[in-house]
Amino acid sequence: MYKVKVYVTLRESVLDPQGEAVKNALHSMNYGEVGSVRIGKYMELEIEKGSKEVEETVNEICSRLLSNPVIENYRYEIEECVAL
Amino acid sequence: MYKVKVYVTLRESVLDPQGEAVKNALHSMNYGEVGSVRIGKYMELEIEKGSKEVEETVNEICSRLLSNPVIENYRYEIEECVAL
């Protein structure tokens, strides 16, 4: 079994109104030292060994469902779990 | 300046309907090898040097605004950026 961590972030050129709102909230809570906030998604998947390479599966899943490639980037880490 | 990456995840004991929905979507897209999906948040903050230690600031921000400590855990990584 593989444990996969997926990080989806907005592309640099895309405005992040949610992050902007968090930044303004932090400023009004007296955390003026916070300069910029960008908000993304973090996902943990468990994937069984299948017929395809796990990396291929993860790439397909990320680009087809978990992210919107027009405005978002994704990266991932794959850990193999070995049953003892 | 510090670059801070914050990861907010649901506690193990808390149900994740959003993750469940993603799992079901993946199964109907013929990715039956996906066993479980948990969805969290990922945030990147830029924080200027302030009067307090950055770690203290980040802990406060995470527990007061970025996460709900009743149902979520958070962890973070702090990188110091040096202007050359």
Short mmCIF file of C-alpha atoms in Angstrom, two decimals:
data_model
loop_
_atom_site.label_atom_id
_atom_site.label_comp_id
_atom_site.label_asym_id
_atom_site.label_seq_id
_atom_site.Cartn_x
_atom_site.Cartn_y
_atom_site.Cartn_z
CA MET A 1 0.00 0.00 0.00
CA TYR A 2 1.13 3.53 -0.70
CA LYS A 3 0.48 6.66 1.32
CA VAL A 4 0.30 9.66 -0.98
CA LYS A 5 0.35 13.30 0.11
CA VAL A 6 -0.92 15.76 -2.46
CA TYR A 7 -0.45 19.53 -2.27
CA VAL A 8 -2.54 21.72 -4.57
CA THR A 9 -1.69 25.41 -4.77
CA LEU A 10 -2.95 28.30 -6.86
CA ARG A 11 -0.58 29.41 -9.62
CA GLU A 12 1.46 32.51 -8.77
CA SER A 13 -0.42 34.63 -11.30
CA VAL A 14 -3.86 33.78 -9.91
CA LEU A 15 -5.44 36.04 -7.29
CA ASP A 16 -6.29 34.37 -3.98
CA PRO A 17 -9.27 36.16 -2.40
CA GLN A 18 -9.51 33.59 0.40
CA GLY A 19 -5.88 34.19 1.35
CA GLU A 20 -6.47 37.94 1.15
CA ALA A 21 -9.40 37.60 3.56
CA VAL A 22 -7.29 35.58 6.00
CA LYS A 23 -4.54 38.20 5.79
CA ASN A 24 -7.00 41.01 6.55
CA ALA A 25 -8.44 39.02 9.46
CA LEU A 26 -4.92 38.51 10.86
CA HIS A 27 -4.15 42.22 10.50
CA SER A 28 -7.30 43.12 12.41
CA MET A 29 -6.20 40.64 15.12
CA ASN A 30 -2.96 42.64 15.46
CA TYR A 31 -0.73 40.32 13.47
CA GLY A 32 0.50 43.12 11.20
CA GLU A 33 3.73 41.23 10.51
CA VAL A 34 1.91 38.79 8.23
CA GLY A 35 2.73 39.87 4.69
CA SER A 36 0.96 37.47 2.36
CA VAL A 37 -1.24 34.41 2.70
CA ARG A 38 -1.88 31.83 -0.03
CA ILE A 39 -4.31 29.03 0.60
CA GLY A 40 -4.20 25.61 -1.00
CA LYS A 41 -5.39 22.09 -0.43
CA TYR A 42 -3.67 19.17 1.21
CA MET A 43 -4.84 15.62 0.66
CA GLU A 44 -3.78 12.23 2.01
CA LEU A 45 -4.64 9.18 -0.08
CA GLU A 46 -4.11 5.51 0.53
CA ILE A 47 -3.61 3.61 -2.69
CA GLU A 48 -3.33 -0.15 -3.10
CA LYS A 49 -0.89 -1.63 -5.56
CA GLY A 50 -2.74 -1.78 -8.90
CA SER A 51 -1.95 -2.77 -12.44
CA LYS A 52 -0.40 0.64 -13.19
CA GLU A 53 2.58 2.38 -11.61
CA VAL A 54 1.38 4.33 -8.57
CA GLU A 55 3.04 7.50 -9.87
CA GLU A 56 1.05 7.31 -13.09
CA THR A 57 -2.18 6.78 -11.14
CA VAL A 58 -1.44 9.74 -8.86
CA ASN A 59 -0.65 12.03 -11.78
CA GLU A 60 -3.90 11.08 -13.49
CA ILE A 61 -5.96 11.54 -10.32
CA CYS A 62 -4.37 14.93 -9.61
CA SER A 63 -4.88 16.35 -13.07
CA ARG A 64 -8.33 14.87 -13.65
CA LEU A 65 -10.01 15.38 -10.27
CA LEU A 66 -7.94 16.86 -7.46
CA SER A 67 -6.70 20.00 -9.16
CA ASN A 68 -7.72 22.38 -11.89
CA PRO A 69 -4.61 22.60 -14.09
CA VAL A 70 -5.74 25.93 -15.56
CA ILE A 71 -5.28 27.79 -12.27
CA GLU A 72 -3.57 25.33 -9.95
CA ASN A 73 -0.30 23.44 -9.58
CA TYR A 74 0.07 20.19 -7.74
CA ARG A 75 2.91 18.22 -6.24
CA TYR A 76 2.93 14.96 -4.34
CA GLU A 77 4.96 12.65 -2.14
CA ILE A 78 4.58 8.88 -2.27
CA GLU A 79 5.51 6.65 0.66
CA GLU A 80 5.39 2.89 0.42
CA CYS A 81 3.99 1.18 3.51
CA VAL A 82 5.32 -2.30 4.15
CA ALA A 83 3.29 -4.69 6.29
CA LEU A 84 5.54 -6.46 8.80
CA MET B 1 11.33 37.44 6.54
CA TYR B 2 10.01 33.95 7.21
CA LYS B 3 8.15 31.66 4.88
CA VAL B 4 5.76 29.48 6.84
CA LYS B 5 3.95 26.42 5.53
CA VAL B 6 0.94 25.34 7.57
CA TYR B 7 -0.82 21.99 7.21
CA VAL B 8 -4.25 21.60 8.81
CA THR B 9 -5.77 18.12 8.93
CA LEU B 10 -8.89 16.65 10.47
CA ARG B 11 -8.29 14.57 13.60
CA GLU B 12 -8.29 10.82 13.00
CA SER B 13 -11.56 10.36 14.89
CA VAL B 14 -13.46 12.95 12.85
CA LEU B 15 -15.42 11.84 9.79
CA ASP B 16 -14.40 13.46 6.50
CA PRO B 17 -17.42 13.60 4.17
CA GLN B 18 -15.49 15.63 1.58
CA GLY B 19 -12.78 12.98 1.43
CA GLU B 20 -15.45 10.28 1.22
CA ALA B 21 -17.04 12.08 -1.75
CA VAL B 22 -13.66 12.32 -3.51
CA LYS B 23 -13.07 8.61 -2.88
CA ASN B 24 -16.43 7.70 -4.36
CA ALA B 25 -15.77 9.93 -7.37
CA LEU B 26 -12.42 8.20 -7.90
CA HIS B 27 -14.03 4.77 -7.65
CA SER B 28 -16.58 5.73 -10.28
CA MET B 29 -13.68 6.91 -12.47
CA ASN B 30 -12.23 3.38 -12.24
CA TYR B 31 -9.57 4.11 -9.63
CA GLY B 32 -10.74 1.33 -7.35
CA GLU B 33 -7.27 1.02 -5.84
CA VAL B 34 -7.80 4.21 -3.84
CA GLY B 35 -8.55 3.15 -0.29
CA SER B 36 -9.08 6.27 1.75
CA VAL B 37 -8.96 10.01 1.14
CA ARG B 38 -8.59 12.68 3.82
CA ILE B 39 -8.74 16.32 2.87
CA GLY B 40 -7.03 19.13 4.69
CA LYS B 41 -5.77 22.64 4.12
CA TYR B 42 -2.36 23.89 3.13
CA MET B 43 -1.34 27.50 3.66
CA GLU B 44 1.75 29.53 2.84
CA LEU B 45 2.35 32.66 4.91
CA GLU B 46 5.04 35.30 4.70
CA ILE B 47 5.80 36.79 8.09
CA GLU B 48 8.11 39.71 8.81
CA LYS B 49 10.34 39.69 11.86
CA GLY B 50 8.22 41.11 14.68
CA SER B 51 8.63 41.72 18.38
CA LYS B 52 7.71 38.10 19.21
CA GLU B 53 9.39 34.86 18.21
CA VAL B 54 7.98 33.72 14.87
CA GLU B 55 7.17 30.29 16.27
CA GLU B 56 5.01 31.82 18.98
CA THR B 57 3.21 33.97 16.39
CA VAL B 58 2.59 30.98 14.12
CA ASN B 59 1.24 28.87 16.97
CA GLU B 60 -1.15 31.65 17.98
CA ILE B 61 -2.31 32.23 14.40
CA CYS B 62 -2.87 28.52 13.83
CA SER B 63 -4.87 27.90 16.96
CA ARG B 64 -6.85 31.15 16.86
CA LEU B 65 -7.69 31.46 13.17
CA LEU B 66 -6.31 28.86 10.79
CA SER B 67 -7.54 25.71 12.50
CA ASN B 68 -10.33 24.56 14.75
CA PRO B 69 -8.49 22.75 17.57
CA VAL B 70 -11.64 20.79 18.50
CA ILE B 71 -11.64 18.80 15.26
CA GLU B 72 -8.34 19.63 13.56
CA ASN B 73 -4.61 19.24 14.06
CA TYR B 74 -2.02 21.53 12.58
CA ARG B 75 1.68 21.38 11.89
CA TYR B 76 4.00 23.88 10.30
CA GLU B 77 7.43 24.43 8.79
CA ILE B 78 9.28 27.72 9.12
CA GLU B 79 11.96 28.79 6.63
CA GLU B 80 13.98 31.94 7.11
CA CYS B 81 14.56 33.92 3.92
CA VAL B 82 17.75 35.94 3.86
CA ALA B 83 18.01 38.93 1.51
CA LEU B 84 21.36 38.90 -0.30
#
